[in-house]
Amino acid sequence: MAQFTIAASASLSDTIDLGCTQTNERVVAIIMPAAWTAASMTFQRGISSSAIANVYDDAGNEVTLTVDASRHVVLDNDVSKNLTNVRFLAIRSGTSGSAVNQGAQRLIEVVTG
């Protein structure tokens, strides 16, 4: 499990090395903080912390997760397969085209398996 931080008045978290290099190791759940400025969640991933990019599915759509405060969100197979073998990950509040700044610092837990 890794903890991501989105700073107050920001929409993108820090980039964390998840170390998911094993075949089929993936993000399986997101544990949301008690407070969350309403927004969906999107992701950036990459092979290094300085080379990350937005995550899109095979149809060209940005991978988007519906989240809310105080929830343990289990990712369905469609979202989870796009977050397989993730080495470096960042979380965004909102989408790449419409990011949503959080009203205060938010700590988000990411479960891998």
Short mmCIF file of N, CA and C in Angstrom, two decimals, residues 24-106:
data_model
loop_
_atom_site.label_atom_id
_atom_site.label_comp_id
_atom_site.label_asym_id
_atom_site.label_seq_id
_atom_site.Cartn_x
_atom_site.Cartn_y
_atom_site.Cartn_z
N ASN A 24 1.41 -8.97 -13.97
CA ASN A 24 0.02 -8.84 -13.52
C ASN A 24 -0.16 -8.20 -12.15
N GLU A 25 0.88 -7.62 -11.57
CA GLU A 25 0.69 -6.86 -10.33
C GLU A 25 0.04 -5.54 -10.70
N ARG A 26 -1.00 -5.16 -9.98
CA ARG A 26 -1.77 -3.99 -10.38
C ARG A 26 -2.36 -3.24 -9.20
N VAL A 27 -2.85 -2.04 -9.48
CA VAL A 27 -3.61 -1.28 -8.49
C VAL A 27 -4.98 -1.94 -8.41
N VAL A 28 -5.40 -2.30 -7.20
CA VAL A 28 -6.68 -3.00 -7.04
C VAL A 28 -7.72 -2.19 -6.26
N ALA A 29 -7.29 -1.20 -5.48
CA ALA A 29 -8.25 -0.41 -4.70
C ALA A 29 -7.66 0.95 -4.34
N ILE A 30 -8.56 1.89 -4.09
CA ILE A 30 -8.21 3.24 -3.65
C ILE A 30 -8.98 3.51 -2.37
N ILE A 31 -8.29 3.98 -1.33
CA ILE A 31 -8.95 4.32 -0.08
C ILE A 31 -8.95 5.84 0.02
N MET A 32 -10.15 6.39 -0.01
CA MET A 32 -10.33 7.85 -0.07
C MET A 32 -10.30 8.49 1.32
N PRO A 33 -9.84 9.74 1.39
CA PRO A 33 -9.82 10.46 2.66
C PRO A 33 -11.24 10.85 3.10
N ALA A 34 -11.35 11.29 4.34
CA ALA A 34 -12.65 11.67 4.89
C ALA A 34 -13.23 12.91 4.22
N ALA A 35 -12.38 13.74 3.64
CA ALA A 35 -12.85 14.92 2.91
C ALA A 35 -12.30 14.85 1.49
N TRP A 36 -13.12 15.25 0.52
CA TRP A 36 -12.72 15.25 -0.89
C TRP A 36 -13.54 16.28 -1.62
N THR A 37 -12.88 17.25 -2.25
CA THR A 37 -13.57 18.21 -3.09
C THR A 37 -14.08 17.43 -4.31
N ALA A 38 -15.38 17.45 -4.54
CA ALA A 38 -16.02 16.59 -5.54
C ALA A 38 -15.30 16.61 -6.89
N ALA A 39 -14.87 15.44 -7.33
CA ALA A 39 -14.19 15.28 -8.62
C ALA A 39 -13.98 13.80 -8.87
N SER A 40 -13.88 13.46 -10.14
CA SER A 40 -13.46 12.11 -10.48
C SER A 40 -11.95 12.03 -10.27
N MET A 41 -11.37 10.85 -10.53
CA MET A 41 -9.94 10.65 -10.35
C MET A 41 -9.37 10.08 -11.64
N THR A 42 -8.22 10.61 -12.05
CA THR A 42 -7.49 10.07 -13.20
C THR A 42 -6.05 9.83 -12.77
N PHE A 43 -5.25 9.27 -13.67
CA PHE A 43 -3.92 8.79 -13.30
C PHE A 43 -2.87 9.18 -14.31
N GLN A 44 -1.63 9.25 -13.82
CA GLN A 44 -0.45 9.33 -14.67
C GLN A 44 0.47 8.21 -14.24
N ARG A 45 1.15 7.60 -15.22
CA ARG A 45 2.07 6.52 -14.90
C ARG A 45 3.28 6.59 -15.81
N GLY A 46 4.37 5.93 -15.40
CA GLY A 46 5.56 5.93 -16.22
C GLY A 46 6.64 5.01 -15.70
N ILE A 47 7.76 4.99 -16.42
CA ILE A 47 8.87 4.13 -16.04
C ILE A 47 9.87 4.84 -15.14
N SER A 48 9.71 6.16 -14.99
CA SER A 48 10.52 6.93 -14.05
C SER A 48 9.67 8.07 -13.52
N SER A 49 10.11 8.68 -12.44
CA SER A 49 9.31 9.76 -11.84
C SER A 49 9.30 11.00 -12.72
N SER A 50 10.25 11.12 -13.62
CA SER A 50 10.30 12.29 -14.49
C SER A 50 9.70 12.02 -15.87
N ALA A 51 9.25 10.80 -16.10
CA ALA A 51 8.69 10.44 -17.42
C ALA A 51 7.34 9.78 -17.24
N ILE A 52 6.37 10.55 -16.70
CA ILE A 52 5.03 10.00 -16.53
C ILE A 52 4.07 10.71 -17.49
N ALA A 53 3.00 10.00 -17.84
CA ALA A 53 2.03 10.53 -18.80
C ALA A 53 0.64 10.09 -18.38
N ASN A 54 -0.37 10.79 -18.89
CA ASN A 54 -1.76 10.44 -18.60
C ASN A 54 -2.04 9.01 -19.05
N VAL A 55 -2.94 8.33 -18.34
CA VAL A 55 -3.28 6.95 -18.66
C VAL A 55 -4.57 6.91 -19.46
N TYR A 56 -4.52 6.23 -20.61
CA TYR A 56 -5.66 6.07 -21.51
C TYR A 56 -5.92 4.58 -21.74
N ASP A 57 -7.17 4.23 -21.98
CA ASP A 57 -7.50 2.84 -22.29
C ASP A 57 -7.23 2.57 -23.78
N ASP A 58 -7.49 1.34 -24.21
CA ASP A 58 -7.18 0.97 -25.59
C ASP A 58 -8.11 1.63 -26.61
N ALA A 59 -9.19 2.27 -26.14
CA ALA A 59 -10.09 3.00 -27.03
C ALA A 59 -9.73 4.49 -27.10
N GLY A 60 -8.68 4.90 -26.37
CA GLY A 60 -8.25 6.29 -26.39
C GLY A 60 -8.91 7.19 -25.38
N ASN A 61 -9.63 6.61 -24.43
CA ASN A 61 -10.31 7.39 -23.38
C ASN A 61 -9.43 7.46 -22.14
N GLU A 62 -9.40 8.63 -21.52
CA GLU A 62 -8.65 8.76 -20.28
C GLU A 62 -9.28 7.83 -19.23
N VAL A 63 -8.43 7.07 -18.54
CA VAL A 63 -8.93 6.15 -17.51
C VAL A 63 -9.40 6.99 -16.33
N THR A 64 -10.71 6.89 -16.03
CA THR A 64 -11.35 7.73 -15.02
C THR A 64 -12.04 6.86 -14.00
N LEU A 65 -11.90 7.23 -12.73
CA LEU A 65 -12.51 6.50 -11.63
C LEU A 65 -13.47 7.45 -10.90
N THR A 66 -14.67 6.96 -10.60
CA THR A 66 -15.63 7.73 -9.81
C THR A 66 -15.33 7.48 -8.34
N VAL A 67 -15.06 8.55 -7.60
CA VAL A 67 -14.69 8.43 -6.18
C VAL A 67 -15.48 9.44 -5.36
N ASP A 68 -15.46 9.24 -4.06
CA ASP A 68 -16.07 10.18 -3.12
C ASP A 68 -15.37 10.02 -1.78
N ALA A 69 -15.60 10.93 -0.88
CA ALA A 69 -14.95 10.92 0.43
C ALA A 69 -15.31 9.67 1.22
N SER A 70 -14.37 9.23 2.04
CA SER A 70 -14.55 8.13 2.99
C SER A 70 -15.02 6.83 2.34
N ARG A 71 -14.47 6.51 1.17
CA ARG A 71 -14.84 5.27 0.50
C ARG A 71 -13.62 4.42 0.20
N HIS A 72 -13.83 3.12 0.25
CA HIS A 72 -12.84 2.15 -0.20
C HIS A 72 -13.33 1.70 -1.57
N VAL A 73 -12.66 2.15 -2.61
CA VAL A 73 -13.11 1.91 -3.98
C VAL A 73 -12.31 0.76 -4.58
N VAL A 74 -12.99 -0.35 -4.86
CA VAL A 74 -12.35 -1.49 -5.52
C VAL A 74 -12.44 -1.25 -7.02
N LEU A 75 -11.30 -1.31 -7.70
CA LEU A 75 -11.26 -1.03 -9.13
C LEU A 75 -11.83 -2.21 -9.91
N ASP A 76 -12.66 -1.92 -10.90
CA ASP A 76 -13.15 -2.99 -11.76
C ASP A 76 -12.04 -3.39 -12.73
N ASN A 77 -12.23 -4.48 -13.43
CA ASN A 77 -11.18 -5.01 -14.31
C ASN A 77 -10.78 -4.03 -15.39
N ASP A 78 -11.73 -3.24 -15.92
CA ASP A 78 -11.41 -2.30 -16.98
C ASP A 78 -10.43 -1.23 -16.52
N VAL A 79 -10.62 -0.71 -15.32
CA VAL A 79 -9.71 0.31 -14.79
C VAL A 79 -8.41 -0.35 -14.33
N SER A 80 -8.52 -1.45 -13.60
CA SER A 80 -7.36 -2.12 -13.03
C SER A 80 -6.38 -2.61 -14.10
N LYS A 81 -6.89 -3.10 -15.22
CA LYS A 81 -5.97 -3.61 -16.26
C LYS A 81 -5.09 -2.50 -16.83
N ASN A 82 -5.57 -1.26 -16.80
CA ASN A 82 -4.77 -0.13 -17.27
C ASN A 82 -3.75 0.35 -16.25
N LEU A 83 -3.83 -0.21 -15.05
CA LEU A 83 -2.89 0.13 -13.98
C LEU A 83 -2.12 -1.10 -13.55
N THR A 84 -1.78 -1.96 -14.52
CA THR A 84 -1.00 -3.17 -14.29
C THR A 84 0.47 -2.87 -14.53
N ASN A 85 1.32 -3.47 -13.69
CA ASN A 85 2.77 -3.32 -13.78
C ASN A 85 3.19 -1.85 -13.75
N VAL A 86 2.55 -1.07 -12.88
CA VAL A 86 2.85 0.35 -12.74
C VAL A 86 4.08 0.52 -11.88
N ARG A 87 5.08 1.19 -12.40
CA ARG A 87 6.26 1.48 -11.60
C ARG A 87 6.04 2.81 -10.86
N PHE A 88 5.83 3.89 -11.62
CA PHE A 88 5.61 5.21 -11.01
C PHE A 88 4.19 5.67 -11.31
N LEU A 89 3.51 6.20 -10.28
CA LEU A 89 2.11 6.60 -10.42
C LEU A 89 1.88 7.95 -9.75
N ALA A 90 1.02 8.75 -10.37
CA ALA A 90 0.51 9.99 -9.77
C ALA A 90 -1.01 9.97 -9.94
N ILE A 91 -1.70 10.61 -9.01
CA ILE A 91 -3.17 10.66 -9.02
C ILE A 91 -3.60 12.10 -9.25
N ARG A 92 -4.62 12.27 -10.10
CA ARG A 92 -5.15 13.60 -10.37
C ARG A 92 -6.60 13.69 -9.91
N SER A 93 -6.94 14.80 -9.30
CA SER A 93 -8.32 15.14 -8.99
C SER A 93 -8.90 15.78 -10.24
N GLY A 94 -9.89 15.10 -10.85
CA GLY A 94 -10.44 15.57 -12.11
C GLY A 94 -9.74 14.89 -13.27
N THR A 95 -9.87 15.47 -14.44
CA THR A 95 -9.28 14.90 -15.65
C THR A 95 -8.16 15.81 -16.16
N SER A 96 -7.42 15.32 -17.14
CA SER A 96 -6.34 16.15 -17.70
C SER A 96 -6.90 17.43 -18.31
N GLY A 97 -8.11 17.38 -18.87
CA GLY A 97 -8.72 18.55 -19.48
C GLY A 97 -9.50 19.42 -18.52
N SER A 98 -9.78 18.89 -17.33
CA SER A 98 -10.57 19.63 -16.35
C SER A 98 -10.18 19.21 -14.94
N ALA A 99 -8.98 19.58 -14.54
CA ALA A 99 -8.48 19.24 -13.21
C ALA A 99 -9.25 20.03 -12.15
N VAL A 100 -9.38 19.44 -10.96
CA VAL A 100 -10.11 20.06 -9.85
C VAL A 100 -9.17 20.19 -8.67
N ASN A 101 -8.87 21.43 -8.28
CA ASN A 101 -8.01 21.64 -7.11
C ASN A 101 -8.75 21.22 -5.84
N GLN A 102 -8.04 20.56 -4.95
CA GLN A 102 -8.61 20.15 -3.68
C GLN A 102 -8.56 21.31 -2.69
N GLY A 103 -9.57 21.38 -1.82
CA GLY A 103 -9.71 22.48 -0.88
C GLY A 103 -8.72 22.45 0.27
N ALA A 104 -8.12 21.29 0.50
CA ALA A 104 -7.12 21.11 1.55
C ALA A 104 -6.25 19.93 1.15
N GLN A 105 -5.20 19.70 1.90
CA GLN A 105 -4.35 18.54 1.60
C GLN A 105 -5.16 17.25 1.71
N ARG A 106 -4.99 16.34 0.76
CA ARG A 106 -5.69 15.06 0.76
C ARG A 106 -4.67 13.92 0.72
#
